C-alpha cells in the first residue's frame, strides 16, 4: 500500500530524516552587514560587562583604577550574550521585512 500524501509530508519533517535547512535563503548576508552586526554585538557585550562590573569610567578614558570597579557584583553574566545575539537578529528581521513586531525579552533578567 502506497503512503498517503499526509504520511509523506509527516516523514519529510521527521527529526530522523536527512539533514536539511527549513529556511529558504534568497541570498546570504553581505560581508558589510555581517561586520556591522559583529561590531554591534561586541559593543553590546562591552556595555553588559560595564554595567556588571564598573561604577565609573565606562569608556576607559583613563587607565582603570580600583575605585572604578564595583565592590560587590550584583547580577551575573548569565543570559546577556544570548539576549544581545537574539535582539540583533530579531531587529534585523523586523527591519528587513518591515514587520509590525515588538521584541520583548523577560522581566529584567537579561542584563545586570
PDB file of C-alpha atoms in Angstrom:
ATOM      1  CA  UNK A   1       0.000   0.000   0.000  1.00  0.00           C
ATOM      2  CA  UNK A   2       1.434   3.389  -1.029  1.00  0.00           C
ATOM      3  CA  UNK A   3       1.864   6.048   1.665  1.00  0.00           C
ATOM      4  CA  UNK A   4      -0.702   8.826   1.576  1.00  0.00           C
ATOM      5  CA  UNK A   5       0.265  12.438   0.915  1.00  0.00           C
ATOM      6  CA  UNK A   6      -0.139  13.204   4.619  1.00  0.00           C
ATOM      7  CA  UNK A   7       2.226  10.385   5.625  1.00  0.00           C
ATOM      8  CA  UNK A   8       4.833  11.557   3.123  1.00  0.00           C
ATOM      9  CA  UNK A   9       4.561  15.106   4.436  1.00  0.00           C
ATOM     10  CA  UNK A  10       4.976  13.936   8.043  1.00  0.00           C
ATOM     11  CA  UNK A  11       8.028  11.901   7.090  1.00  0.00           C
ATOM     12  CA  UNK A  12       9.566  14.914   5.339  1.00  0.00           C
ATOM     13  CA  UNK A  13       9.624  16.836   8.638  1.00  0.00           C
ATOM     14  CA  UNK A  14      10.747  13.924  10.781  1.00  0.00           C
ATOM     15  CA  UNK A  15      13.667  14.541  13.131  1.00  0.00           C
ATOM     16  CA  UNK A  16      15.098  11.265  11.843  1.00  0.00           C
ATOM     17  CA  UNK A  17      15.120  12.321   8.189  1.00  0.00           C
ATOM     18  CA  UNK A  18      18.116  13.654   6.257  1.00  0.00           C
ATOM     19  CA  UNK A  19      19.735  16.872   7.454  1.00  0.00           C
ATOM     20  CA  UNK A  20      18.214  19.868   5.742  1.00  0.00           C
ATOM     21  CA  UNK A  21      17.527  23.525   6.225  1.00  0.00           C
ATOM     22  CA  UNK A  22      13.988  24.724   6.769  1.00  0.00           C
ATOM     23  CA  UNK A  23      14.990  28.288   5.960  1.00  0.00           C
ATOM     24  CA  UNK A  24      14.771  29.441   2.362  1.00  0.00           C
ATOM     25  CA  UNK A  25      17.555  31.960   1.837  1.00  0.00           C
ATOM     26  CA  UNK A  26      17.294  34.203  -1.194  1.00  0.00           C
ATOM     27  CA  UNK A  27      20.904  35.316  -0.710  1.00  0.00           C
ATOM     28  CA  UNK A  28      23.425  35.176   2.140  1.00  0.00           C
ATOM     29  CA  UNK A  29      24.118  38.238   4.262  1.00  0.00           C
ATOM     30  CA  UNK A  30      26.678  40.501   2.666  1.00  0.00           C
ATOM     31  CA  UNK A  31      30.027  40.998   4.389  1.00  0.00           C
ATOM     32  CA  UNK A  32      29.264  44.579   5.404  1.00  0.00           C
ATOM     33  CA  UNK A  33      26.029  43.559   7.148  1.00  0.00           C
ATOM     34  CA  UNK A  34      27.828  40.744   8.992  1.00  0.00           C
ATOM     35  CA  UNK A  35      30.611  43.154  10.007  1.00  0.00           C
ATOM     36  CA  UNK A  36      28.100  45.689  11.357  1.00  0.00           C
ATOM     37  CA  UNK A  37      26.224  43.032  13.336  1.00  0.00           C
ATOM     38  CA  UNK A  38      29.507  41.712  14.755  1.00  0.00           C
ATOM     39  CA  UNK A  39      30.586  45.202  15.842  1.00  0.00           C
ATOM     40  CA  UNK A  40      27.175  45.858  17.391  1.00  0.00           C
ATOM     41  CA  UNK A  41      27.310  42.508  19.208  1.00  0.00           C
ATOM     42  CA  UNK A  42      30.759  43.274  20.638  1.00  0.00           C
ATOM     43  CA  UNK A  43      29.640  46.760  21.718  1.00  0.00           C
ATOM     44  CA  UNK A  44      26.539  45.368  23.434  1.00  0.00           C
ATOM     45  CA  UNK A  45      28.635  42.801  25.320  1.00  0.00           C
ATOM     46  CA  UNK A  46      31.004  45.576  26.392  1.00  0.00           C
ATOM     47  CA  UNK A  47      28.049  47.561  27.754  1.00  0.00           C
ATOM     48  CA  UNK A  48      26.743  44.494  29.596  1.00  0.00           C
ATOM     49  CA  UNK A  49      30.120  43.906  31.233  1.00  0.00           C
ATOM     50  CA  UNK A  50      30.452  47.597  32.050  1.00  0.00           C
ATOM     51  CA  UNK A  51      27.064  47.605  33.792  1.00  0.00           C
ATOM     52  CA  UNK A  52      28.008  44.467  35.660  1.00  0.00           C
ATOM     53  CA  UNK A  53      31.491  45.391  36.916  1.00  0.00           C
ATOM     54  CA  UNK A  54      32.093  49.148  36.632  1.00  0.00           C
ATOM     55  CA  UNK A  55      30.906  52.074  38.758  1.00  0.00           C
ATOM     56  CA  UNK A  56      32.796  54.748  36.822  1.00  0.00           C
ATOM     57  CA  UNK A  57      34.910  55.318  33.714  1.00  0.00           C
ATOM     58  CA  UNK A  58      32.836  53.051  31.411  1.00  0.00           C
ATOM     59  CA  UNK A  59      34.564  54.292  28.250  1.00  0.00           C
ATOM     60  CA  UNK A  60      38.006  53.783  29.817  1.00  0.00           C
ATOM     61  CA  UNK A  61      39.055  57.350  29.064  1.00  0.00           C
ATOM     62  CA  UNK A  62      41.678  56.906  31.767  1.00  0.00           C
ATOM     63  CA  UNK A  63      43.520  53.812  32.991  1.00  0.00           C
ATOM     64  CA  UNK A  64      41.287  51.529  35.033  1.00  0.00           C
ATOM     65  CA  UNK A  65      41.600  52.041  38.790  1.00  0.00           C
ATOM     66  CA  UNK A  66      40.316  50.109  41.773  1.00  0.00           C
ATOM     67  CA  UNK A  67      37.735  52.791  42.549  1.00  0.00           C
ATOM     68  CA  UNK A  68      36.186  52.341  39.081  1.00  0.00           C
ATOM     69  CA  UNK A  69      35.232  48.740  39.878  1.00  0.00           C
ATOM     70  CA  UNK A  70      32.167  47.826  41.935  1.00  0.00           C
ATOM     71  CA  UNK A  71      32.912  46.477  45.403  1.00  0.00           C
ATOM     72  CA  UNK A  72      30.272  43.802  45.031  1.00  0.00           C
ATOM     73  CA  UNK A  73      28.919  42.410  41.785  1.00  0.00           C
ATOM     74  CA  UNK A  74      25.136  42.219  41.786  1.00  0.00           C
ATOM     75  CA  UNK A  75      23.746  40.189  38.926  1.00  0.00           C
ATOM     76  CA  UNK A  76      25.602  37.841  36.641  1.00  0.00           C
ATOM     77  CA  UNK A  77      26.774  37.476  33.068  1.00  0.00           C
ATOM     78  CA  UNK A  78      24.071  34.840  32.576  1.00  0.00           C
ATOM     79  CA  UNK A  79      21.952  35.497  29.548  1.00  0.00           C
ATOM     80  CA  UNK A  80      23.496  38.781  28.366  1.00  0.00           C
ATOM     81  CA  UNK A  81      25.246  37.324  25.322  1.00  0.00           C
ATOM     82  CA  UNK A  82      22.208  35.302  24.257  1.00  0.00           C
ATOM     83  CA  UNK A  83      19.887  38.262  24.777  1.00  0.00           C
ATOM     84  CA  UNK A  84      22.125  40.505  22.666  1.00  0.00           C
ATOM     85  CA  UNK A  85      22.501  37.892  19.924  1.00  0.00           C
ATOM     86  CA  UNK A  86      18.738  37.342  19.758  1.00  0.00           C
ATOM     87  CA  UNK A  87      17.943  41.057  19.779  1.00  0.00           C
ATOM     88  CA  UNK A  88      20.400  41.796  16.959  1.00  0.00           C
ATOM     89  CA  UNK A  89      18.972  39.115  14.684  1.00  0.00           C
ATOM     90  CA  UNK A  90      15.331  39.826  15.542  1.00  0.00           C
ATOM     91  CA  UNK A  91      15.897  43.516  14.872  1.00  0.00           C
ATOM     92  CA  UNK A  92      17.497  42.658  11.525  1.00  0.00           C
ATOM     93  CA  UNK A  93      14.457  40.570  10.518  1.00  0.00           C
ATOM     94  CA  UNK A  94      11.985  43.185  11.766  1.00  0.00           C
ATOM     95  CA  UNK A  95      13.682  45.856   9.669  1.00  0.00           C
ATOM     96  CA  UNK A  96      14.251  43.632   6.614  1.00  0.00           C
ATOM     97  CA  UNK A  97      10.622  42.521   6.355  1.00  0.00           C
ATOM     98  CA  UNK A  98       9.078  45.708   7.824  1.00  0.00           C
ATOM     99  CA  UNK A  99       7.338  43.638  10.487  1.00  0.00           C
ATOM    100  CA  UNK A 100       4.915  45.099  12.997  1.00  0.00           C
ATOM    101  CA  UNK A 101       6.665  43.261  15.795  1.00  0.00           C
ATOM    102  CA  UNK A 102       7.775  44.125  19.286  1.00  0.00           C
ATOM    103  CA  UNK A 103      10.608  42.049  20.713  1.00  0.00           C
ATOM    104  CA  UNK A 104      10.037  41.546  24.444  1.00  0.00           C
ATOM    105  CA  UNK A 105      12.662  39.790  26.487  1.00  0.00           C
ATOM    106  CA  UNK A 106      11.872  38.731  30.011  1.00  0.00           C
ATOM    107  CA  UNK A 107      11.229  40.704  33.201  1.00  0.00           C
ATOM    108  CA  UNK A 108      14.607  42.391  33.636  1.00  0.00           C
ATOM    109  CA  UNK A 109      16.764  39.290  33.902  1.00  0.00           C
ATOM    110  CA  UNK A 110      18.643  39.840  30.641  1.00  0.00           C
ATOM    111  CA  UNK A 111      21.112  42.458  31.856  1.00  0.00           C
ATOM    112  CA  UNK A 112      22.643  43.459  35.180  1.00  0.00           C
TER     113      UNK A 112
END
